[in-house]
CSV table of C-alpha atoms in Angstrom, one decimal:
chain,number,residue,atom,x,y,z
Q,1,MET,CA,0.0,0.0,0.0
Q,2,THR,CA,1.1,3.5,-0.7
Q,3,GLN,CA,1.0,6.1,2.1
Q,4,ASP,CA,-1.6,8.8,1.8
Q,5,ASN,CA,0.3,12.1,2.5
Q,6,ARG,CA,-2.7,14.4,1.9
Q,7,LYS,CA,-3.4,16.7,4.8
Q,8,PRO,CA,-6.8,16.3,6.4
Q,9,LEU,CA,-9.5,18.9,5.6
Q,10,ASP,CA,-9.8,21.9,7.9
Q,11,LYS,CA,-12.2,21.5,10.7
Q,12,PRO,CA,-15.5,23.4,10.2
Q,13,GLU,CA,-15.5,26.9,11.7
Q,14,ALA,CA,-17.9,28.2,14.2
Q,15,ASN,CA,-20.7,28.7,11.7
Q,16,GLY,CA,-20.4,25.0,10.6
Q,17,TRP,CA,-18.7,25.8,7.2
Q,18,HIS,CA,-15.2,25.0,6.2
Q,19,TRP,CA,-12.6,27.7,5.3
Q,20,GLN,CA,-13.1,27.4,1.5
Q,21,THR,CA,-16.8,27.9,1.8
Q,22,ASN,CA,-16.5,30.8,4.2
Q,23,ILE,CA,-14.1,32.5,1.8
Q,24,LEU,CA,-16.8,32.4,-1.0
Q,25,HIS,CA,-19.8,33.2,1.2
Q,26,THR,CA,-19.0,36.6,2.7
Q,27,ASP,CA,-21.4,39.4,3.4
Q,28,THR,CA,-18.9,42.3,3.4
Q,29,GLN,CA,-20.4,45.7,3.9
Q,30,LEU,CA,-18.6,49.0,4.3
Q,31,PRO,CA,-18.0,49.5,8.0
Q,32,ALA,CA,-20.2,52.1,9.8
Q,33,GLY,CA,-18.5,55.4,10.0
Q,34,PHE,CA,-16.2,54.8,7.0
Q,35,SER,CA,-16.4,57.6,4.4
Q,36,ALA,CA,-14.2,58.6,1.5
Q,37,MET,CA,-14.4,60.8,-1.6
Q,38,PRO,CA,-14.0,58.2,-4.4
Q,39,VAL,CA,-17.1,56.2,-5.5
Q,40,PRO,CA,-16.6,52.6,-4.5
Q,41,VAL,CA,-16.1,50.2,-7.4
Q,42,ALA,CA,-18.9,47.6,-7.5
Q,43,ARG,CA,-17.9,44.8,-9.9
Q,44,ALA,CA,-20.6,42.3,-10.7
Q,45,SER,CA,-22.0,40.0,-13.3
Q,46,THR,CA,-24.5,38.1,-11.1
Q,47,VAL,CA,-26.6,40.2,-8.9
Q,48,VAL,CA,-28.0,38.4,-5.8
Q,49,PHE,CA,-31.6,38.7,-4.9
Q,50,PRO,CA,-32.8,38.5,-1.3
Q,51,ASP,CA,-35.6,36.0,-2.3
Q,52,LEU,CA,-37.5,34.7,-5.2
Q,53,ALA,CA,-40.3,37.2,-4.8
Q,54,ALA,CA,-37.8,40.0,-5.4
Q,55,MET,CA,-36.4,38.3,-8.5
Q,56,ARG,CA,-39.9,37.7,-9.9
Q,57,SER,CA,-41.0,41.2,-9.3
Q,58,LEU,CA,-38.3,42.7,-11.5
Q,59,ASP,CA,-39.3,45.4,-14.0
Q,60,TRP,CA,-36.7,46.2,-16.6
Q,61,LYS,CA,-38.1,49.8,-16.9
Q,62,ASN,CA,-37.4,50.4,-13.2
Q,63,ASP,CA,-33.9,51.9,-13.0
Q,64,SER,CA,-33.8,51.6,-9.3
Q,65,GLN,CA,-33.8,47.8,-9.4
Q,66,TRP,CA,-30.6,45.8,-9.6
Q,67,ARG,CA,-31.0,43.0,-12.1
Q,68,TYR,CA,-27.7,42.0,-13.7
Q,69,GLY,CA,-24.2,43.5,-13.9
Q,70,LEU,CA,-24.5,44.0,-17.6
Q,71,HIS,CA,-27.3,46.5,-17.1
Q,72,ALA,CA,-26.0,48.5,-14.1
Q,73,THR,CA,-24.1,48.4,-10.8
Q,74,PRO,CA,-24.0,51.1,-8.1
Q,75,THR,CA,-20.8,52.4,-9.8
Q,76,SER,CA,-22.2,52.7,-13.3
Q,77,MET,CA,-25.5,54.0,-11.9
Q,78,GLU,CA,-23.6,56.8,-10.1
Q,79,LEU,CA,-21.8,57.8,-13.3
Q,80,MET,CA,-25.1,57.8,-15.3
Q,81,ARG,CA,-26.7,60.0,-12.7
Q,82,ARG,CA,-23.9,62.5,-12.8
Q,83,LEU,CA,-23.7,62.6,-16.6
Q,84,ALA,CA,-27.5,63.1,-16.9
Q,85,ALA,CA,-27.3,66.0,-14.4
Q,86,LEU,CA,-24.4,67.5,-16.3
Q,87,GLU,CA,-26.5,67.9,-19.5
Q,88,GLY,CA,-29.7,68.7,-17.7
Q,89,GLY,CA,-31.2,65.4,-18.6
Q,90,LYS,CA,-33.2,62.8,-16.7
Q,91,HIS,CA,-31.8,59.4,-17.9
Q,92,CYS,CA,-28.4,58.1,-19.0
Q,93,LEU,CA,-27.3,54.9,-20.6
Q,94,LEU,CA,-23.6,53.8,-20.9
Q,95,PHE,CA,-22.0,52.0,-23.9
Q,96,PRO,CA,-18.6,50.5,-24.7
Q,97,SER,CA,-17.8,53.5,-27.1
Q,98,GLY,CA,-19.2,56.6,-28.6
Q,99,LEU,CA,-20.0,54.8,-31.8
Q,100,SER,CA,-21.8,52.1,-29.8
Q,101,ALA,CA,-24.0,54.8,-28.3
Q,102,ILE,CA,-24.8,56.1,-31.8
Q,103,SER,CA,-25.6,52.6,-33.0
Q,104,ASN,CA,-28.0,52.1,-30.1
Q,105,VAL,CA,-30.0,55.2,-31.1
Q,106,TYR,CA,-30.5,53.7,-34.5
Q,107,PHE,CA,-31.4,50.3,-33.3
Q,108,GLY,CA,-33.7,51.6,-30.6
Q,109,LEU,CA,-35.6,54.1,-32.7
Q,110,ILE,CA,-35.4,53.1,-36.4
Q,111,LYS,CA,-37.0,50.3,-38.3
Q,112,SER,CA,-37.1,49.2,-42.0
Q,113,GLY,CA,-38.9,51.7,-44.1
Q,114,ASP,CA,-37.9,54.7,-41.9
Q,115,ASP,CA,-36.0,57.8,-43.1
Q,116,VAL,CA,-33.1,59.4,-41.3
Q,117,LEU,CA,-31.5,62.8,-42.0
Q,118,ILE,CA,-27.8,63.3,-41.2
Q,119,PRO,CA,-25.8,66.6,-41.5
Q,120,ASP,CA,-23.1,66.7,-44.0
Q,121,ASN,CA,-20.5,67.6,-41.3
Q,122,ALA,CA,-21.3,64.5,-39.2
Q,123,TYR,CA,-18.7,62.3,-37.5
Q,124,GLY,CA,-17.5,59.9,-40.2
Q,125,PRO,CA,-18.5,56.7,-38.4
Q,126,ASN,CA,-22.0,58.0,-38.0
Q,127,ARG,CA,-22.2,58.5,-41.8
Q,128,ASP,CA,-20.8,55.0,-42.3
Q,129,HIS,CA,-23.4,53.5,-39.9
Q,130,GLY,CA,-26.2,55.3,-41.7
Q,131,ASP,CA,-25.0,54.1,-45.0
Q,132,TRP,CA,-24.7,50.5,-43.7
Q,133,LEU,CA,-28.3,50.6,-42.4
Q,134,ALA,CA,-29.5,52.0,-45.7
Q,135,GLN,CA,-27.8,49.2,-47.7
Q,136,ALA,CA,-28.6,46.3,-45.4
Q,137,TRP,CA,-31.6,47.2,-43.3
Q,138,GLY,CA,-34.1,48.9,-45.6
Q,139,ILE,CA,-34.0,52.4,-44.3
Q,140,THR,CA,-33.3,55.6,-46.2
Q,141,VAL,CA,-30.5,58.0,-45.2
Q,142,ARG,CA,-30.2,61.5,-46.6
Q,143,TYR,CA,-27.6,64.1,-45.9
Q,144,TYR,CA,-28.4,67.8,-45.5
Q,145,ASP,CA,-26.6,71.1,-45.3
Q,146,PRO,CA,-25.8,71.6,-41.6
Q,147,MET,CA,-26.6,75.3,-42.0
Q,148,ILE,CA,-30.1,74.7,-43.2
Q,149,GLY,CA,-31.8,75.9,-40.1
Q,150,GLU,CA,-35.6,75.8,-40.2
Q,151,GLY,CA,-35.3,74.9,-43.9
Q,152,ILE,CA,-35.0,71.3,-42.6
Q,153,GLY,CA,-38.8,71.2,-42.8
Q,154,GLU,CA,-38.6,71.0,-46.5
Q,155,LEU,CA,-36.7,67.7,-46.2
Q,156,ILE,CA,-39.0,66.0,-43.7
Q,157,GLN,CA,-41.0,63.2,-45.2
Q,158,PRO,CA,-43.9,61.2,-43.7
Q,159,ASN,CA,-41.5,58.4,-42.9
Q,160,THR,CA,-38.7,60.6,-41.4
Q,161,LYS,CA,-38.2,59.4,-37.9
Q,162,LEU,CA,-34.8,60.9,-36.8
Q,163,ILE,CA,-32.7,63.9,-37.5
Q,164,TRP,CA,-29.1,63.9,-36.4
Q,165,LEU,CA,-27.3,67.1,-35.4
Q,166,GLU,CA,-23.6,67.8,-34.7
Q,167,ALA,CA,-22.4,71.1,-33.3
Q,168,PRO,CA,-19.9,72.1,-34.3
Q,169,GLY,CA,-18.9,69.7,-37.0
Q,170,SER,CA,-16.0,67.9,-35.5
Q,171,VAL,CA,-13.7,68.5,-38.5
Q,172,THR,CA,-15.2,71.4,-40.5
Q,173,MET,CA,-16.6,73.3,-37.4
Q,174,GLU,CA,-19.9,74.7,-38.8
Q,175,VAL,CA,-22.4,75.5,-36.0
Q,176,PRO,CA,-26.0,74.8,-37.0
Q,177,ASP,CA,-29.0,76.6,-35.7
Q,178,ILE,CA,-30.0,73.8,-33.4
Q,179,PRO,CA,-33.0,75.4,-31.8
Q,180,ALA,CA,-34.5,76.1,-35.2
Q,181,ILE,CA,-34.0,72.5,-36.5
Q,182,ALA,CA,-35.3,71.0,-33.2
Q,183,ARG,CA,-38.4,73.3,-33.2
Q,184,VAL,CA,-39.4,72.3,-36.7
Q,185,ALA,CA,-38.6,68.6,-36.0
Q,186,ARG,CA,-40.8,68.6,-32.9
Q,187,GLU,CA,-43.7,70.3,-34.8
Q,188,ARG,CA,-43.5,67.5,-37.4
Q,189,GLY,CA,-43.2,64.7,-34.8
Q,190,VAL,CA,-39.6,63.8,-35.7
Q,191,LEU,CA,-37.0,63.0,-33.0
Q,192,THR,CA,-33.7,64.8,-32.9
Q,193,ALA,CA,-30.4,63.4,-31.6
Q,194,ILE,CA,-27.2,65.4,-31.3
Q,195,ASP,CA,-23.6,64.3,-31.1
Q,196,ASN,CA,-22.6,66.6,-28.2
Q,197,THR,CA,-19.1,65.3,-27.8
Q,198,TYR,CA,-17.5,68.6,-28.8
Q,199,SER,CA,-19.0,70.5,-25.8
Q,200,ALA,CA,-18.4,67.7,-23.2
Q,201,GLY,CA,-21.9,68.6,-22.0
Q,202,LEU,CA,-20.4,71.7,-20.4
Q,203,ALA,CA,-20.5,74.3,-23.2
Q,204,PHE,CA,-23.9,73.3,-24.7
Q,205,ARG,CA,-27.0,72.0,-22.9
Q,206,PRO,CA,-29.0,70.4,-25.7
Q,207,PHE,CA,-32.3,69.9,-23.8
Q,208,ASP,CA,-32.5,73.6,-23.2
Q,209,HIS,CA,-32.6,74.0,-27.0
Q,210,GLY,CA,-35.3,71.4,-27.8
Q,211,VAL,CA,-33.2,68.4,-28.6
Q,212,ASP,CA,-34.5,65.0,-27.6
Q,213,ILE,CA,-31.4,62.8,-27.3
Q,214,SER,CA,-27.8,63.7,-26.5
Q,215,VAL,CA,-24.9,61.3,-27.5
Q,216,GLN,CA,-21.4,61.7,-26.3
Q,217,ALA,CA,-18.1,59.8,-26.7
Q,218,LEU,CA,-17.0,59.7,-23.0
Q,219,THR,CA,-13.8,58.4,-24.4
Q,220,LYS,CA,-12.8,62.0,-24.9
Q,221,TYR,CA,-13.1,64.9,-22.3
Q,222,GLN,CA,-14.9,62.9,-19.6
Q,223,SER,CA,-12.1,60.3,-19.6
Q,224,GLY,CA,-9.3,62.8,-20.0
Q,225,GLY,CA,-6.6,60.2,-20.1
Q,226,SER,CA,-6.8,58.7,-23.6
Q,227,ASP,CA,-7.1,55.3,-22.0
Q,228,ILE,CA,-10.8,54.5,-21.8
Q,229,LEU,CA,-13.5,53.7,-24.4
Q,230,MET,CA,-17.0,54.6,-23.4
Q,231,GLY,CA,-20.1,56.3,-24.7
Q,232,GLY,CA,-23.2,57.8,-23.2
Q,233,VAL,CA,-26.8,58.6,-24.2
Q,234,VAL,CA,-28.8,61.1,-22.2
Q,235,THR,CA,-32.5,61.7,-22.5
Q,236,ILE,CA,-35.3,63.5,-20.7
Q,237,ASP,CA,-38.3,61.6,-22.0
Q,238,ASP,CA,-39.3,58.3,-20.3
Q,239,ASP,CA,-40.6,56.6,-23.4
Q,240,ILE,CA,-37.5,57.4,-25.5
Q,241,HIS,CA,-35.3,56.2,-22.6
Q,242,HIS,CA,-37.2,52.9,-22.3
Q,243,ARG,CA,-36.9,52.3,-26.1
Q,244,LEU,CA,-33.2,52.9,-26.0
Q,245,LYS,CA,-32.8,50.9,-22.8
Q,246,GLN,CA,-34.6,47.9,-24.3
Q,247,ALA,CA,-32.4,48.0,-27.4
Q,248,ARG,CA,-29.3,48.1,-25.2
Q,249,MET,CA,-30.5,45.1,-23.3
Q,250,ARG,CA,-31.2,43.2,-26.5
Q,251,LEU,CA,-27.8,44.1,-28.0
Q,252,GLY,CA,-26.1,42.9,-24.8
Q,253,VAL,CA,-23.7,45.8,-24.4
Q,254,GLY,CA,-22.3,47.0,-21.1
Q,255,VAL,CA,-19.3,48.8,-19.5
Q,256,SER,CA,-16.9,47.8,-16.8
Q,257,ALA,CA,-17.2,49.2,-13.3
Q,258,ASP,CA,-13.5,49.9,-13.3
Q,259,ASP,CA,-13.8,52.1,-16.4
Q,260,CYS,CA,-16.8,53.8,-14.8
Q,261,SER,CA,-14.7,54.5,-11.7
Q,262,LEU,CA,-11.9,56.1,-13.8
Q,263,VAL,CA,-14.4,58.4,-15.6
Q,264,LEU,CA,-16.0,59.3,-12.2
Q,265,ARG,CA,-12.5,60.2,-11.0
Q,266,SER,CA,-12.0,62.5,-14.0
Q,267,LEU,CA,-15.3,64.3,-13.8
Q,268,GLY,CA,-14.2,66.4,-10.8
Q,269,ASN,CA,-11.7,68.3,-12.9
Q,270,LEU,CA,-13.6,68.2,-16.2
Q,271,GLN,CA,-14.5,71.9,-16.3
Q,272,LEU,CA,-11.0,73.0,-15.3
Q,273,ARG,CA,-9.4,70.9,-18.1
Q,274,PHE,CA,-12.0,72.0,-20.6
Q,275,GLU,CA,-11.4,75.7,-19.9
Q,276,ALA,CA,-7.6,75.1,-20.1
Q,277,HIS,CA,-7.9,73.4,-23.5
Q,278,ASP,CA,-10.1,76.3,-24.6
Q,279,ARG,CA,-7.7,79.0,-23.6
Q,280,SER,CA,-4.7,77.4,-25.3
Q,281,ALA,CA,-6.7,76.5,-28.4
Q,282,MET,CA,-7.8,80.2,-28.8
Q,283,THR,CA,-4.2,81.3,-28.4
Q,284,LEU,CA,-2.9,79.0,-31.1
Q,285,ALA,CA,-5.9,79.5,-33.4
Q,286,THR,CA,-5.5,83.3,-33.2
Q,287,TRP,CA,-1.8,83.1,-33.9
Q,288,LEU,CA,-2.2,80.7,-36.8
Q,289,GLY,CA,-4.6,83.2,-38.3
Q,290,THR,CA,-1.7,85.5,-38.8
Q,291,ARG,CA,0.5,83.0,-40.6
Q,292,HIS,CA,0.9,83.4,-44.3
Q,293,GLU,CA,0.8,79.6,-44.8
Q,294,ILE,CA,-2.8,79.4,-43.5
Q,295,ALA,CA,-5.7,80.4,-45.7
Q,296,ALA,CA,-8.5,80.0,-43.1
Q,297,VAL,CA,-8.9,79.1,-39.4
Q,298,LEU,CA,-12.0,77.1,-38.7
Q,299,HIS,CA,-12.8,77.9,-35.1
Q,300,PRO,CA,-16.5,78.4,-34.0
Q,301,ALA,CA,-15.6,81.4,-31.8
Q,302,PHE,CA,-14.2,83.2,-34.8
Q,303,GLU,CA,-16.5,85.6,-36.7
Q,304,ASP,CA,-15.8,84.1,-40.1
Q,305,CYS,CA,-16.7,80.5,-39.1
Q,306,PRO,CA,-20.1,79.4,-40.5
Q,307,GLY,CA,-22.6,79.5,-37.7
Q,308,TYR,CA,-20.6,81.9,-35.5
Q,309,GLN,CA,-23.7,83.7,-34.4
Q,310,ASN,CA,-25.3,80.4,-33.4
Q,311,PHE,CA,-22.2,79.6,-31.4
Q,312,ARG,CA,-22.2,82.9,-29.5
Q,313,ARG,CA,-25.9,82.5,-28.7
Q,314,ASP,CA,-25.9,78.9,-27.6
Q,315,PHE,CA,-22.4,77.9,-26.4
Q,316,THR,CA,-20.4,78.9,-23.4
Q,317,GLY,CA,-17.0,77.6,-24.6
Q,318,ALA,CA,-15.1,75.8,-27.3
Q,319,GLY,CA,-12.6,73.4,-25.8
Q,320,GLY,CA,-9.4,72.3,-27.6
Q,321,LEU,CA,-10.5,71.4,-31.1
Q,322,PHE,CA,-10.2,73.5,-34.3
Q,323,SER,CA,-9.1,73.1,-37.9
Q,324,VAL,CA,-7.0,75.2,-40.3
Q,325,VAL,CA,-7.0,75.3,-44.1
Q,326,PHE,CA,-3.6,75.7,-45.7
Q,327,ASP,CA,-3.0,78.0,-48.6
Q,328,GLU,CA,-3.7,76.0,-51.8
Q,329,ARG,CA,-0.1,76.5,-53.1
Q,330,TYR,CA,1.0,73.8,-50.6
Q,331,SER,CA,0.7,70.2,-51.7
Q,332,GLN,CA,-0.8,67.4,-49.6
Q,333,ALA,CA,2.7,65.9,-49.4
Q,334,GLN,CA,4.0,69.2,-47.9
Q,335,ILE,CA,1.2,69.3,-45.4
Q,336,ASP,CA,1.8,65.6,-44.4
Q,337,ALA,CA,5.5,66.5,-43.9
Q,338,PHE,CA,4.5,69.4,-41.7
Q,339,ILE,CA,2.4,67.0,-39.5
Q,340,GLU,CA,5.1,64.4,-39.3
Q,341,GLY,CA,7.6,67.1,-38.4
Q,342,LEU,CA,5.7,68.1,-35.3
Q,343,ARG,CA,7.3,66.9,-32.0
Q,344,LEU,CA,4.5,67.6,-29.5
Q,345,PHE,CA,1.4,67.1,-31.6
Q,346,LYS,CA,1.0,63.4,-32.1
Q,347,ILE,CA,-0.8,61.7,-35.0
Q,348,GLY,CA,-3.9,59.9,-33.7
Q,349,PHE,CA,-7.7,59.9,-33.7
Q,350,SER,CA,-10.0,61.1,-30.9
Q,351,TRP,CA,-9.3,64.0,-28.5
Q,352,GLY,CA,-10.0,65.0,-25.0
Q,353,GLY,CA,-6.7,63.8,-23.4
Q,354,ALA,CA,-3.8,65.7,-22.1
Q,355,HIS,CA,-1.7,65.3,-25.2
Q,356,SER,CA,-2.0,67.4,-28.4
Q,357,LEU,CA,-2.9,65.8,-31.7
Q,358,ALA,CA,-2.9,66.8,-35.4
Q,359,LEU,CA,-4.6,65.0,-38.4
Q,360,PRO,CA,-5.1,65.8,-42.1
Q,361,TYR,CA,-8.5,65.4,-43.7
Q,362,ARG,CA,-9.6,65.3,-47.3
Q,363,VAL,CA,-12.9,67.1,-46.8
Q,364,PRO,CA,-14.3,67.0,-50.3
Q,365,SER,CA,-14.5,63.2,-50.1
Q,366,MET,CA,-16.4,63.4,-46.8
Q,367,ARG,CA,-19.3,65.5,-48.1
Q,368,THR,CA,-22.2,64.7,-50.4
Q,369,ALA,CA,-24.8,67.3,-49.8
Q,370,THR,CA,-22.9,70.6,-49.7
Q,371,PRO,CA,-19.8,71.8,-51.7
Q,372,TRP,CA,-16.6,72.5,-49.7
Q,373,PRO,CA,-15.6,76.1,-50.4
Q,374,HIS,CA,-11.9,75.7,-49.7
Q,375,LYS,CA,-9.2,74.5,-52.0
Q,376,GLY,CA,-6.2,73.9,-49.6
Q,377,GLY,CA,-5.6,71.0,-47.4
Q,378,LEU,CA,-7.2,70.8,-43.9
Q,379,VAL,CA,-5.5,69.9,-40.7
Q,380,ARG,CA,-7.5,69.4,-37.4
Q,381,PHE,CA,-5.6,70.3,-34.3
Q,382,TYR,CA,-6.5,69.2,-30.8
Q,383,VAL,CA,-4.8,71.3,-28.2
Q,384,GLY,CA,-3.8,69.4,-25.1
Q,385,LEU,CA,-2.5,70.5,-21.7
Q,386,GLU,CA,1.1,71.2,-22.7
Q,387,ASP,CA,2.5,74.8,-22.3
Q,388,VAL,CA,1.0,76.7,-25.2
Q,389,ARG,CA,4.3,78.4,-25.8
Q,390,ASP,CA,5.9,75.1,-26.5
Q,391,LEU,CA,3.1,74.1,-28.8
Q,392,GLN,CA,3.4,77.3,-30.8
Q,393,ALA,CA,7.1,76.9,-31.1
Q,394,ASP,CA,6.6,73.3,-32.3
Q,395,ILE,CA,4.1,74.4,-35.0
Q,396,GLU,CA,6.3,77.3,-36.1
Q,397,ALA,CA,9.4,75.1,-36.5
Q,398,SER,CA,7.6,72.5,-38.6
Q,399,LEU,CA,6.0,75.2,-40.8
Q,400,LYS,CA,9.4,76.7,-41.5
Q,401,ALA,CA,11.0,73.3,-42.1
Q,402,HIS,CA,8.4,71.9,-44.5
Q,403,LEU,CA,6.2,74.5,-46.0
Q,404,VAL,CA,8.4,76.3,-48.5
Q,405,ALA,CA,6.4,77.8,-51.3
């Protein structure tokens, strides 16, 4: 016989369970009297019910009930509450990215046979999503002049169910007359949804101007660290919220409590960061307007930017994003060399973090409803939190090195 060298099992503890069982079945609560500033991170897939009656009484429309970690935990619910309050809304839903939030608006509100209107200056992936739905799902998508204002009424058809807005356009910076478009849409029974990422919910409050749905890429300013992907949809109407919530449930999308915690941590300094980006961007945009290499500066706070009056009326700030159009005598190859010659401005999509970015865009290929009036190449700058004097010196050095007429 071989000797059995296995150790005997631990003796049961006072409650009658062994150590391994007690490790798993804990009822840990925050001790009375403990308080701290950070929101606790509640990670969960399974949510435990006190009894079967509680489980059977669940109502998916009731946001105060805990059902499953995919739908909400105390951490994500606190983030949703704060984001809704930031924009003056009532409800918020979270998504794995800004594009996922846009997708949910489509799937929650649009069906085969419906018509959607999208501004010609919309975020590129939104256009792609609309085109995909038109090709594969039997809806119609039409693009309109973002400066159309109340003229949007002439485009509304009996089957038009949704009008997208973007203010300003995240590349070309036009600022539409949102109240006029929203008013006409509401009179005709058409829902409006705005991509409000540019303003971070701070500089523009869409529900004060008649918009039904606000979508943001929380990946950007709310994160602030260039390390989180997340999107949000804020609404004030219960029925719209329930339609979007049901679509979210059916699509099975969710966000992690850890990511929610990081965004919650960043919200405390969101306004300070946004204002710092705004100041530095205004400084650089004003200086670039004096440069002979630049034919136009596209910044919504500048009087010659389309929709400037709308911006002055409806917005309280601009953040760190603007574009410039180079003089047409410079080739795309020269403009590309200028971008690659920058040391502090990195090449990358998105914005909202601490680091500055620069990207070229071929705008004529991005528009179908309105002609692009400029002939030179466009570069979009995102101004981060570096010292603006260093950013200006970086741009100036690369202009001198690569843009020789």
